Amino acid sequence: MKTILTGIRANSVLTLGNYLGALLPMVRLANKYSGDDEYQVNIFVPDLHSIISEVDGDLQENIIRTLKYWLAAGLKLDKNVHVYRQSYVPAHSELCWILNCVATMGETSRMTQYKEKSEGRESCNVGIFDYPILMAADILLYSAQYVPIGEDQFQHIELARNIAMRFNHKYGEVFTVPVSTAEQVKFMGVDEGIRIRDLLNPEKKMSKSTAAAGSKIMLDDSPELAAKKIMSATTDSYGKVKFDMWAQPGISNLLQIEALLTDTPLQDVISTWAGETRYGELKKKVASSVSQTLEEFQKRLSEISDEQVLMILGMGENYANEIADAKLKEVQKAVRLR
Ligand code: TYM
């Protein structure tokens, strides 16, 4: 079986960017292949990745809430869907160390996320630097070929591919190399990597760490508040709807959000709105899609109990430990630790 795998950190309530960039594409893929035995789906909370930076609130509560998000986003559970927490599968940290000895300082220092997170800080923890190597371990332990993620993580996928290829070259064919980011995009069924923009500064990506509340939609925003944020989103003075991320990033962002929320090909949404001169009309439509989605999502979320989540984790972690331990043993043998 081919493996589709992704993880979302549990540092705080998630944004609409996380929802549209990773949660929803993964849920759509999982449900599409649910019931056939060609693909299995691994969903996990990278809790070790969470502690590289500040956690908003209590990490344990955030972990459970993040897991509930998957169910609230419509994930159908079946025997081929496995849900687990990274720190409950010790092989992730163990493989990370071995991969640390294959990855180079040069390639890891080039990661944009590391550069952004460490920039201007007097001291930056080593976890921030090592983040993509642990991420490579998360993927390679399960021989995952498909990793649905937002565009900001593409560099990390390419790094994981390079590490896997280098390891295989040196020690023998141990790892399945994930497909390239161009292939990932195709597999996700989108036209290009997903990057939901900051609503007030659409040149930047929407991020939970941006201070201005109006710049991001949080998954616990009331549907009315979220609609207001869309209505106040920064646009431009061209006066004509056109998809152009460079010249009209605000408008393009709204078109992208609309396409993903309504599960419509981006090109169709672009054609529907092409040439419209009243930005307010587009905003009203997107505001309605966002508020409707949040209303349904939040209703489902309130119906999921902690017990439900803990039960799924019990099964998922047994499975994950079995697969991960077997792959780790193969790696240890290859490098002659065993
Ligand atoms: P995290 O929690 O920072 O982000 C989770 C996912 O949300 C996507 N994302 C966005 N997508 C589109 N537009 C945005 N504005 C936006 N903001 C965030 C991210 O691309 C990501 O897919 N490193 C991963 C977590 C991880 C992981 C893994 C993922 C750890 N190990 C192994 C896949 C496979 C991350 O970025 O988490």
PDB file of C-alpha atoms in Angstrom, residues 90-101 133-134 136-142 167 175 324 327-328 331-332:
ATOM      1  CA  PRO A  90      10.229   6.978  20.043  1.00  0.00           C
ATOM      2  CA  ALA A  91      11.628   5.791  16.700  1.00  0.00           C
ATOM      3  CA  HIS A  92      11.059   9.325  15.310  1.00  0.00           C
ATOM      4  CA  SER A  93      13.698  10.841  17.618  1.00  0.00           C
ATOM      5  CA  GLU A  94      16.043   7.920  17.144  1.00  0.00           C
ATOM      6  CA  LEU A  95      15.918   8.124  13.361  1.00  0.00           C
ATOM      7  CA  CYS A  96      16.296  11.888  13.561  1.00  0.00           C
ATOM      8  CA  TRP A  97      19.695  11.402  15.206  1.00  0.00           C
ATOM      9  CA  ILE A  98      20.859   8.997  12.518  1.00  0.00           C
ATOM     10  CA  LEU A  99      19.670  11.370   9.780  1.00  0.00           C
ATOM     11  CA  ASN A 100      21.489  14.233  11.560  1.00  0.00           C
ATOM     12  CA  CYS A 101      24.621  12.354  10.650  1.00  0.00           C
ATOM     13  CA  ILE A 133      15.554  16.566   9.947  1.00  0.00           C
ATOM     14  CA  LEU A 134      12.978  15.365  12.466  1.00  0.00           C
ATOM     15  CA  ALA A 136      12.332  13.869   7.356  1.00  0.00           C
ATOM     16  CA  ALA A 137      12.343  11.096   9.978  1.00  0.00           C
ATOM     17  CA  ASP A 138       8.553  11.471  10.394  1.00  0.00           C
ATOM     18  CA  ILE A 139       8.111  10.835   6.694  1.00  0.00           C
ATOM     19  CA  LEU A 140      10.788   8.235   5.962  1.00  0.00           C
ATOM     20  CA  LEU A 141       9.898   5.932   8.866  1.00  0.00           C
ATOM     21  CA  TYR A 142       6.598   5.148   7.190  1.00  0.00           C
ATOM     22  CA  PHE A 167      21.312   7.617   2.699  1.00  0.00           C
ATOM     23  CA  PHE A 175      14.133   4.457   2.242  1.00  0.00           C
ATOM     24  CA  ALA A 324       8.371   2.638  12.757  1.00  0.00           C
ATOM     25  CA  LYS A 327      11.989   0.563   9.636  1.00  0.00           C
ATOM     26  CA  LEU A 328      14.324   1.815  12.356  1.00  0.00           C
ATOM     27  CA  VAL A 331      18.221   1.558   9.225  1.00  0.00           C
ATOM     28  CA  GLN A 332      20.273   0.492  12.241  1.00  0.00           C
TER      29      GLN A 332
END
